[in-house]
Coordinates of C-alpha atoms in Angstrom, one line a residue:
M28 CA -136.6 76.0 97.8
N29 CA -136.3 72.9 95.6
A30 CA -139.2 70.2 96.2
K31 CA -137.6 67.3 95.2
S32 CA -135.1 68.1 97.9
A33 CA -137.4 69.4 100.7
V34 CA -139.2 66.8 103.2
T35 CA -142.5 68.4 105.1
L36 CA -142.9 67.3 108.3
Y37 CA -146.9 67.4 109.4
P38 CA -147.8 67.0 113.2
L39 CA -151.7 65.2 113.4
G40 CA -151.4 65.0 117.3
G41 CA -149.1 64.6 120.4
L42 CA -148.1 68.0 120.1
G43 CA -149.9 69.6 121.8
E44 CA -151.5 67.3 124.6
I45 CA -150.0 64.2 125.6
G46 CA -151.3 61.0 124.2
L47 CA -152.2 61.2 120.0
N48 CA -149.1 60.8 118.9
C49 CA -149.1 61.5 115.1
M50 CA -146.9 62.0 112.2
A51 CA -146.1 62.4 108.6
L52 CA -143.4 62.8 106.7
V53 CA -143.6 63.2 102.8
S54 CA -140.9 64.3 100.1
G55 CA -142.1 64.2 96.6
D56 CA -144.2 61.3 96.0
S57 CA -143.5 59.4 99.1
M58 CA -145.0 59.5 102.5
I59 CA -144.4 58.1 106.1
V60 CA -146.4 58.3 109.6
V61 CA -144.7 57.7 111.9
D62 CA -146.8 56.6 115.5
C63 CA -150.2 55.9 115.4
G64 CA -151.9 56.2 118.2
L65 CA -154.9 57.8 121.1
M66 CA -156.0 59.1 124.0
F67 CA -158.2 58.2 127.1
P68 CA -160.7 61.4 127.0
D69 CA -160.6 63.2 130.9
D70 CA -164.0 63.6 132.8
S71 CA -165.8 65.9 130.7
L72 CA -165.7 63.6 127.9
F73 CA -169.4 61.8 129.5
G74 CA -169.3 58.3 127.2
I75 CA -166.7 58.8 125.0
D76 CA -164.4 55.3 124.9
V77 CA -160.8 56.9 123.3
V78 CA -160.0 60.1 121.4
I79 CA -157.8 59.5 117.5
P80 CA -156.0 61.7 115.4
R81 CA -157.6 63.6 112.4
F82 CA -157.1 60.9 108.9
D83 CA -158.0 63.0 106.7
F84 CA -154.7 64.7 105.8
L85 CA -153.8 60.9 105.3
L86 CA -155.8 59.5 103.6
A87 CA -156.3 61.4 100.9
N88 CA -152.1 60.9 100.2
K89 CA -152.6 57.1 101.2
D90 CA -151.0 56.1 97.6
K91 CA -148.3 57.8 98.8
L92 CA -147.8 56.6 101.9
K93 CA -144.9 54.0 101.9
G94 CA -145.7 52.6 105.4
I95 CA -146.3 53.1 109.0
L96 CA -143.2 53.0 111.5
L97 CA -144.6 52.0 115.5
T98 CA -141.9 53.7 117.5
H99 CA -142.8 51.1 120.0
G100 CA -146.1 49.7 120.9
H101 CA -147.8 52.3 123.6
E102 CA -151.4 52.6 123.5
D103 CA -150.6 56.1 122.6
H104 CA -148.8 55.6 119.8
I105 CA -150.5 52.1 117.7
G106 CA -154.2 52.6 119.4
A107 CA -155.5 55.0 116.6
L108 CA -153.8 51.9 114.5
P109 CA -157.7 51.0 114.1
W110 CA -159.6 53.5 112.6
L111 CA -156.7 54.1 110.3
M112 CA -155.7 50.8 108.6
R113 CA -160.0 50.1 108.3
S114 CA -158.3 52.6 104.8
C115 CA -155.6 51.9 104.4
D116 CA -153.2 49.1 103.5
A117 CA -149.7 50.2 103.3
P118 CA -147.7 48.1 106.1
L119 CA -146.7 48.5 109.6
Y120 CA -142.4 48.7 110.2
G121 CA -141.6 47.8 114.0
S122 CA -140.1 45.6 117.3
A123 CA -141.4 42.2 117.2
F124 CA -143.3 42.8 120.1
T125 CA -145.0 45.9 119.0
L126 CA -146.5 44.3 115.5
A127 CA -147.6 41.9 118.2
L128 CA -149.2 43.8 120.2
A129 CA -150.6 46.4 117.3
A130 CA -152.2 42.8 115.6
K131 CA -153.3 41.7 118.5
K132 CA -155.2 45.3 118.7
L133 CA -156.2 44.6 115.0
E134 CA -157.5 41.3 115.2
E135 CA -160.1 43.0 118.0
H136 CA -161.4 45.3 114.7
S137 CA -161.6 42.2 112.1
L138 CA -158.6 43.3 110.8
K139 CA -155.1 41.8 110.9
E140 CA -156.0 39.4 107.8
F141 CA -155.6 42.0 105.8
T142 CA -152.5 44.1 107.7
R143 CA -149.0 43.9 106.5
F144 CA -146.6 43.5 109.2
E145 CA -142.4 43.7 108.7
P146 CA -140.3 42.9 112.4
V147 CA -137.9 45.2 112.2
K148 CA -134.5 44.6 114.5
G149 CA -132.3 47.6 116.1
G150 CA -130.0 48.5 113.8
Q151 CA -131.5 47.6 110.5
T152 CA -132.7 50.0 108.2
V153 CA -135.3 50.0 105.9
A154 CA -136.5 51.8 101.8
L155 CA -139.5 53.9 102.0
G156 CA -139.6 55.1 98.7
D157 CA -137.1 58.9 99.2
F158 CA -136.4 57.8 102.3
K159 CA -134.4 55.5 104.8
V160 CA -135.2 54.7 108.1
T161 CA -132.8 52.8 111.1
F162 CA -134.0 51.8 113.6
F163 CA -132.1 52.0 117.4
P164 CA -132.9 50.7 120.5
V165 CA -134.1 53.0 123.3
C166 CA -134.8 52.0 127.0
H167 CA -138.5 53.4 128.0
S168 CA -141.2 51.8 130.2
I169 CA -141.3 48.9 127.9
V170 CA -139.3 46.3 125.6
E171 CA -137.9 47.3 121.8
G172 CA -139.1 50.5 122.0
F173 CA -137.1 51.8 119.2
A174 CA -135.8 55.5 118.0
L175 CA -135.6 56.5 114.3
G176 CA -132.8 57.7 112.3
I177 CA -134.8 58.9 108.6
E178 CA -132.1 60.0 105.4
T179 CA -135.0 62.3 103.1
P180 CA -133.5 64.2 100.2
A181 CA -133.4 67.1 102.8
G182 CA -130.9 65.7 105.0
R183 CA -131.0 63.0 108.3
I184 CA -133.8 63.7 111.1
V185 CA -133.7 62.0 113.9
H186 CA -137.0 61.3 115.5
T187 CA -136.4 59.9 119.8
G188 CA -139.1 58.3 120.4
D189 CA -140.5 57.6 123.5
F190 CA -137.1 57.1 126.0
K191 CA -135.0 57.6 129.1
I192 CA -130.9 56.8 129.2
D193 CA -131.0 54.6 131.8
R194 CA -127.0 54.8 133.7
T195 CA -127.0 50.9 134.7
P196 CA -130.0 48.8 132.1
L197 CA -130.8 45.6 133.2
D198 CA -130.7 42.7 130.6
G199 CA -129.7 44.8 127.8
H200 CA -132.5 47.5 128.1
A201 CA -130.8 50.5 127.1
T202 CA -130.8 53.6 124.7
D203 CA -128.3 52.7 121.8
L204 CA -126.8 56.5 122.2
A205 CA -123.0 55.1 119.9
A206 CA -125.6 53.8 117.9
I207 CA -127.2 57.3 117.4
K208 CA -123.8 59.4 117.4
A209 CA -122.9 57.7 114.5
F210 CA -126.0 58.3 112.4
S211 CA -125.6 61.9 113.2
E212 CA -121.9 62.7 112.6
P213 CA -122.5 63.2 109.2
G214 CA -124.3 66.4 109.8
V215 CA -128.2 66.0 111.3
L216 CA -130.4 68.0 110.1
L217 CA -133.4 68.2 112.5
L218 CA -133.8 66.9 116.4
L219 CA -137.6 65.7 117.1
S220 CA -137.8 64.3 120.7
D221 CA -139.3 62.8 123.3
S222 CA -140.5 65.9 125.8
T223 CA -142.9 64.4 128.3
N224 CA -140.4 65.0 131.4
A225 CA -139.0 68.2 130.5
E226 CA -139.5 70.1 133.5
R227 CA -138.3 67.6 135.9
E228 CA -134.2 68.3 136.3
G229 CA -132.2 65.3 136.5
F230 CA -131.5 62.1 135.2
A231 CA -134.9 59.3 136.3
L232 CA -134.9 57.0 138.0
T233 CA -133.1 53.3 136.8
E234 CA -134.8 49.9 137.1
R235 CA -131.9 48.3 139.2
E236 CA -133.0 51.6 141.8
I237 CA -136.5 50.2 141.4
K238 CA -135.8 46.5 141.7
S239 CA -134.1 47.5 144.8
T240 CA -136.3 49.4 146.8
L241 CA -139.1 45.8 145.6
G242 CA -136.5 44.2 147.0
G243 CA -136.4 45.7 150.5
I244 CA -140.2 45.3 150.6
F245 CA -140.4 41.8 149.7
K246 CA -138.0 40.6 152.3
D247 CA -139.9 42.6 155.1
A248 CA -143.8 42.1 153.5
P249 CA -145.5 40.0 156.5
G250 CA -148.2 38.4 154.4
R251 CA -149.6 38.7 150.3
I252 CA -148.0 41.1 148.3
V253 CA -150.4 42.6 145.8
V254 CA -148.9 44.3 142.7
T255 CA -150.3 46.6 140.2
L256 CA -148.9 47.7 137.4
F257 CA -149.3 49.4 133.4
S258 CA -149.4 45.7 131.6
S259 CA -147.2 46.3 129.1
H260 CA -144.4 47.0 131.2
I261 CA -142.3 44.0 131.2
Q262 CA -139.6 43.8 132.7
R263 CA -141.1 45.3 135.9
M264 CA -142.4 42.4 135.9
Q265 CA -139.7 40.7 135.0
E266 CA -138.4 42.2 138.6
I267 CA -141.3 40.7 140.1
Y268 CA -141.2 37.5 139.1
D269 CA -137.2 37.4 140.1
L270 CA -138.3 38.9 143.3
A271 CA -140.9 36.1 144.0
H272 CA -138.5 33.8 143.2
D273 CA -135.7 34.6 145.8
C274 CA -138.1 35.3 148.2
G275 CA -139.6 31.5 147.9
R276 CA -143.2 33.0 146.7
K277 CA -145.5 31.6 143.9
V278 CA -146.3 34.1 141.4
A279 CA -150.4 34.7 140.4
V280 CA -151.6 37.0 137.6
S281 CA -155.4 38.2 137.4
G282 CA -156.2 40.8 134.6
K283 CA -157.1 40.2 131.0
S284 CA -154.2 42.3 130.4
L285 CA -151.7 41.4 131.3
F286 CA -152.4 37.4 130.8
S287 CA -152.5 38.3 127.3
N288 CA -149.4 40.8 127.2
I289 CA -147.3 37.9 129.8
E290 CA -148.0 35.7 126.6
I291 CA -147.2 37.6 124.1
A292 CA -144.1 38.8 126.0
R293 CA -142.3 34.7 126.9
E294 CA -143.7 33.8 123.4
L295 CA -140.7 36.1 122.0
G296 CA -138.4 35.5 124.7
H297 CA -138.4 38.7 126.8
L298 CA -139.9 37.6 130.4
R299 CA -138.5 34.5 132.0
V300 CA -140.5 33.0 134.2
P301 CA -138.6 31.0 136.9
P302 CA -139.4 27.4 137.9
G303 CA -142.0 26.3 140.5
T304 CA -142.7 30.7 140.6
E305 CA -146.6 30.1 138.6
A306 CA -149.4 29.2 141.1
S307 CA -153.0 29.5 139.0
L308 CA -156.0 31.8 141.9
D309 CA -157.1 28.1 142.1
E310 CA -154.3 27.7 144.1
L311 CA -154.2 30.0 146.8
P312 CA -155.9 29.0 149.1
N313 CA -153.2 25.7 149.4
L314 CA -151.1 28.6 150.6
S315 CA -150.2 30.5 152.9
D316 CA -150.5 34.3 152.5
D317 CA -146.3 35.3 153.5
K318 CA -145.7 32.4 149.9
V319 CA -148.3 35.0 148.2
V320 CA -147.6 37.7 145.8
L321 CA -150.7 38.5 143.3
L322 CA -150.2 40.5 140.1
V323 CA -153.2 42.4 139.3
T324 CA -154.8 45.0 136.5
G325 CA -155.8 48.2 137.8
S326 CA -153.1 50.7 138.8
Q327 CA -155.4 52.9 137.3
G328 CA -158.3 53.4 139.7
E329 CA -160.1 51.1 136.8
P330 CA -163.8 50.6 138.5
L331 CA -163.6 46.3 135.9
S332 CA -160.2 46.0 137.1
A333 CA -158.8 42.9 139.5
L334 CA -157.4 45.2 142.1
S335 CA -160.8 47.4 141.9
R336 CA -163.5 44.4 142.3
L337 CA -160.4 42.3 144.7
A338 CA -160.8 45.5 146.9
Y339 CA -164.8 46.0 147.1
G340 CA -165.3 42.3 147.5
E341 CA -166.6 41.9 144.1
H342 CA -163.6 39.7 142.6
R343 CA -164.4 36.1 142.5
Q344 CA -161.8 34.3 143.6
I345 CA -159.9 36.8 146.0
K346 CA -160.3 40.1 148.3
A347 CA -158.4 42.6 149.9
Q348 CA -157.2 41.0 153.9
K349 CA -155.1 42.5 156.9
G350 CA -151.6 42.2 156.6
D351 CA -151.0 41.9 152.4
T352 CA -149.0 45.1 151.2
V353 CA -150.6 46.2 148.0
I354 CA -148.0 48.0 145.9
L355 CA -149.1 50.9 142.8
S356 CA -146.0 50.4 141.0
S357 CA -146.5 52.8 137.9
R358 CA -147.5 56.5 137.9
F359 CA -151.1 58.2 138.7
I360 CA -152.0 59.8 135.2
P361 CA -153.9 63.5 136.1
G362 CA -157.2 62.3 134.5
N363 CA -157.7 59.3 136.8
I364 CA -155.5 60.7 140.5
R365 CA -159.8 60.5 142.3
A366 CA -160.2 56.8 141.3
I367 CA -157.1 55.8 141.9
T368 CA -157.2 58.1 146.1
R369 CA -161.0 56.0 146.7
L370 CA -158.7 52.9 145.7
I371 CA -156.3 53.6 148.1
N372 CA -158.9 54.8 151.0
R373 CA -160.8 51.7 150.4
L374 CA -157.2 49.3 150.7
Y375 CA -156.1 50.9 153.5
K376 CA -159.8 50.3 155.7
L377 CA -159.2 46.5 154.6
G378 CA -156.5 47.1 157.1
A379 CA -153.2 47.1 154.0
E380 CA -150.5 48.7 153.5
V381 CA -150.7 50.1 150.2
L382 CA -147.5 51.8 148.5
Y383 CA -147.4 54.1 145.6
E384 CA -144.5 56.3 144.3
R385 CA -145.1 59.5 146.7
V386 CA -144.4 57.1 149.0
Q387 CA -141.4 55.5 148.0
A388 CA -139.4 55.0 144.9
I389 CA -141.0 51.9 143.0
H390 CA -142.1 53.3 139.9
A391 CA -139.4 55.0 137.4
S392 CA -140.9 57.1 133.9
G393 CA -139.6 55.7 131.0
H394 CA -140.0 59.8 129.9
A395 CA -136.1 61.2 129.8
H396 CA -135.9 64.3 132.5
G397 CA -134.3 67.3 131.7
D398 CA -130.1 65.6 131.8
E399 CA -130.7 63.0 129.5
L400 CA -132.6 65.2 127.1
R401 CA -129.7 67.3 126.9
L402 CA -127.9 64.2 127.0
M403 CA -129.7 63.6 123.7
L404 CA -129.5 66.9 122.0
E405 CA -125.7 66.8 122.6
T406 CA -124.8 63.5 121.4
V407 CA -127.1 64.8 118.1
S408 CA -126.5 67.9 117.6
P409 CA -128.9 69.0 115.2
K410 CA -129.7 72.4 113.2
F411 CA -132.6 72.4 113.3
F412 CA -134.2 71.3 116.3
I413 CA -138.5 70.9 117.0
P414 CA -139.6 69.3 119.9
V415 CA -142.7 66.3 120.4
H416 CA -144.6 64.8 122.9
G417 CA -146.0 67.3 125.3
E418 CA -148.1 69.4 126.3
Y419 CA -147.9 72.9 125.8
R420 CA -146.1 73.6 128.3
H421 CA -143.8 70.9 127.6
L422 CA -142.6 71.3 124.5
V423 CA -141.5 75.1 125.5
K424 CA -139.5 74.2 128.4
H425 CA -138.0 71.8 126.1
A426 CA -137.3 73.7 123.4
R427 CA -135.1 76.1 126.6
I428 CA -133.1 73.1 126.8
A429 CA -132.0 72.9 123.4
K430 CA -131.4 77.0 123.0
A431 CA -129.3 76.3 126.2
C432 CA -126.9 73.2 124.3
G433 CA -126.1 75.5 121.8
V434 CA -129.7 75.6 119.3
A435 CA -129.3 78.7 117.8
P436 CA -133.0 80.7 119.1
E437 CA -133.6 81.1 115.7
R438 CA -133.9 77.0 114.9
V439 CA -135.9 76.3 118.1
L440 CA -138.8 76.1 116.7
V441 CA -141.9 74.9 119.0
I442 CA -145.2 74.1 116.9
E443 CA -148.7 72.0 117.4
D444 CA -150.6 70.1 115.4
G445 CA -152.1 70.7 112.5
Q446 CA -148.8 73.5 111.3
P447 CA -146.5 71.7 108.4
V448 CA -142.9 72.1 108.0
T449 CA -141.0 72.2 105.7
F450 CA -137.1 71.4 105.3
G451 CA -135.2 72.8 102.5
E452 CA -131.4 73.5 101.6
G453 CA -130.4 74.2 105.2
L454 CA -134.1 76.0 105.8
M455 CA -137.2 76.3 107.1
R456 CA -140.5 76.9 106.1
L457 CA -143.6 77.1 107.9
E458 CA -146.6 75.7 105.9
D459 CA -150.7 77.0 105.5
A460 CA -152.0 74.5 108.5
I461 CA -153.7 71.7 107.9
E462 CA -156.8 70.7 109.0
V463 CA -156.8 68.4 112.0
D464 CA -159.2 67.6 114.8
H465 CA -160.2 65.3 118.2
I466 CA -162.3 62.7 116.5
Y467 CA -164.4 61.3 119.5
V468 CA -165.0 57.4 119.3
D469 CA -168.5 56.3 121.1
G470 CA -168.9 53.2 120.8
K471 CA -169.3 52.1 117.3
G472 CA -169.4 55.3 115.9
V473 CA -166.0 57.5 114.8
G474 CA -166.8 61.3 114.4
D475 CA -170.6 61.5 115.6
V476 CA -170.3 63.6 119.2
G477 CA -169.4 66.7 119.0
V478 CA -168.7 69.9 120.4
T479 CA -173.0 69.9 120.7
V480 CA -173.2 66.8 121.9
L481 CA -171.2 66.8 124.4
K482 CA -172.9 69.5 126.1
E483 CA -175.7 68.1 126.0
R484 CA -174.4 65.6 128.1
Q485 CA -173.0 67.8 130.5
L486 CA -176.2 69.5 130.7
L487 CA -177.5 66.1 131.8
A488 CA -174.9 65.8 134.0
G489 CA -175.1 68.9 136.2
E490 CA -178.6 69.1 135.9
G491 CA -180.9 66.2 135.0
L492 CA -183.9 65.4 133.0
V493 CA -187.5 66.8 133.1
I494 CA -190.3 65.1 130.4
V495 CA -193.5 65.8 130.3
V496 CA -195.8 63.8 128.8
M497 CA -199.7 64.4 127.5
V498 CA -201.4 63.3 124.9
V499 CA -203.8 65.4 122.5
D500 CA -207.2 64.1 120.9
E501 CA -206.3 65.6 117.5
K502 CA -209.8 66.6 116.3
S503 CA -211.9 67.8 119.4
G504 CA -207.6 69.2 120.4
E505 CA -208.6 68.6 124.1
L506 CA -206.1 67.0 126.3
T507 CA -206.8 62.9 127.4
F508 CA -203.8 62.3 129.7
G509 CA -201.6 64.3 131.7
P510 CA -199.3 66.3 131.5
S511 CA -197.3 63.8 133.3
I512 CA -193.7 64.9 134.4
L513 CA -191.0 62.8 135.3
S514 CA -188.2 63.9 136.8
K515 CA -184.4 61.7 135.9
G516 CA -181.9 62.8 137.8
F517 CA -183.4 66.0 138.5
V518 CA -185.3 66.2 141.9
F519 CA -186.4 63.0 144.0
E520 CA -189.8 63.2 142.8
Q521 CA -191.6 62.3 146.5
H522 CA -189.5 64.7 147.8
Y523 CA -190.0 68.0 145.8
S524 CA -194.2 66.5 144.0
H525 CA -195.0 69.7 144.9
V526 CA -192.8 72.0 143.2
L527 CA -194.1 69.4 140.5
E528 CA -197.2 70.0 140.2
D529 CA -196.9 73.8 140.2
A530 CA -195.5 72.9 136.9
K531 CA -198.4 71.2 135.9
C532 CA -200.7 73.9 136.0
I533 CA -198.1 76.1 133.7
V534 CA -198.4 73.5 131.0
L535 CA -202.2 73.6 131.6
D536 CA -201.9 77.4 131.4
I537 CA -200.2 77.1 128.0
F538 CA -201.8 74.8 126.7
E539 CA -205.2 76.8 127.1
N540 CA -203.5 79.2 125.7
V541 CA -202.3 77.7 122.6
P542 CA -204.3 77.5 119.0
P543 CA -205.3 73.8 118.4
G544 CA -202.6 71.9 116.0
Q545 CA -199.8 73.8 116.5
S546 CA -197.7 70.8 118.7
D547 CA -194.4 72.9 117.7
L548 CA -194.8 76.3 119.2
L549 CA -196.7 73.8 122.1
K550 CA -193.5 72.2 123.1
E551 CA -191.0 75.3 123.1
R552 CA -193.7 77.5 125.2
I553 CA -193.7 74.7 127.7
R554 CA -189.9 74.2 127.7
S555 CA -188.9 77.9 128.3
A556 CA -192.2 78.2 130.2
L557 CA -190.5 75.2 132.9
R558 CA -186.8 75.7 132.0
R559 CA -187.7 79.8 133.6
F560 CA -190.1 78.6 136.6
F561 CA -187.3 75.9 137.7
R562 CA -183.9 78.4 137.8
K563 CA -186.7 80.9 139.8
V564 CA -188.0 78.2 142.7
L565 CA -184.7 75.8 142.6
E566 CA -182.0 77.8 140.7
R567 CA -181.3 74.4 138.5
D568 CA -181.5 74.5 134.7
P569 CA -182.7 71.0 134.1
V570 CA -183.4 70.2 129.8
V571 CA -186.9 70.2 129.1
V572 CA -187.8 68.1 127.0
P573 CA -192.0 68.2 126.3
L574 CA -193.7 64.9 124.8
V575 CA -196.9 66.9 122.9
I576 CA -198.8 62.9 121.3
T577 CA -201.9 62.9 119.8
L578 CA -203.4 60.3 118.8

């Protein structure tokens, strides 16, 4: 296989999980990167803020990097940019709205002024070294998303980004299948396609259907309407403003991310607020409840969000009340279901009526269902197919769809992060795996929290902490203070004082039998003896920390 006429794909994230979407394409001395996303931590990652891909491969080859292509502005596609752009000066290509969201994120990390932003429009083609990239508009749950048509020395590649095919689009938010088909007519070597909803049959609900359902709710709601949604779903916000205007209601907004994204969308012409439809939170006491719509953050039950503060009486200006209709117009992300359920129960306790996706058609997924995936495969008719953006089961089921659509089984490849694939001369070859990993970001620390630290955090969360404090006279070797035993998250000290007293006796016995000056041996024996004791008496295994101070 001739290296000059070949292209190698390096998946760094997004193949085997939801999030972390990041892929490098290398041909000769040119490299481009598609997306640079993060993943939010699940309940097992105690204290972790976000998860990002490992960028070692990109940084080792940054001299080849011609540009970073952003398909759209969701966090799982742009969220890791601040950690890559610290060590990289490649330009960012994307729609004006996507780049505005990326700029806001980079500004928070003082990187905006050092970054080159190259806005592109649908249908535009950009030359990047050995690559030529054409941007195709796609419909998704955020405005100005793109699929990519990538011309390489090995042949044409289509990367769908996140997409759906809305058969009756509102405001022109449609996937440009005609342009993708025209690009594909000379023949497409490889299709990389979004697999998130590969398990769902049929077509996703359309925004027109969602607006119709919301219209009925707005018409019948007796009191205030409270709507929460993803703060990047500008199209849904437009529907809320339009329906509020039609019903003679005013919209008040609460939530920093909503304010910020609404401002960006209005500046770029993606959000048109009808005259007389806006209200500030301070104006609400002067309006009757049936004239109010509250647009708030908190669709995932986040503790500090506007909806949570409203429900628990912690919001400075508003609180939930009887007669409210609360609309959760977003999907429940699996790791957040418990928090969302608690919030729904709390709102019902206060007398509100809560509507969500499971009970009413008030949210449409932004990802293609089975029939839409088939339509994309038929439009592109690729020689090879690799499913992307999804957990492993999504990739496998999308691969099955591709085979049913006529792609030869030996040309359908399910790969995971870190498995490079080279295409050239009409052939496909697997390369040696590269190191990829989930890098944990905790505060200002990047990658310093690993498996060992997380295991300790899990132990602390599950079993608690016991601290043994002793002060020993260095000259005489006698105990001058203690032992004092402190319980943190282990047992209630007053209730289990007898157990802690027995533990003190064990510590004293150990102290008497360890020669003076051997504090390391003393600590180790205290640690192992107390753990055995607590396991036997309470069937618990706390973290034991002996502090032996010599004076």
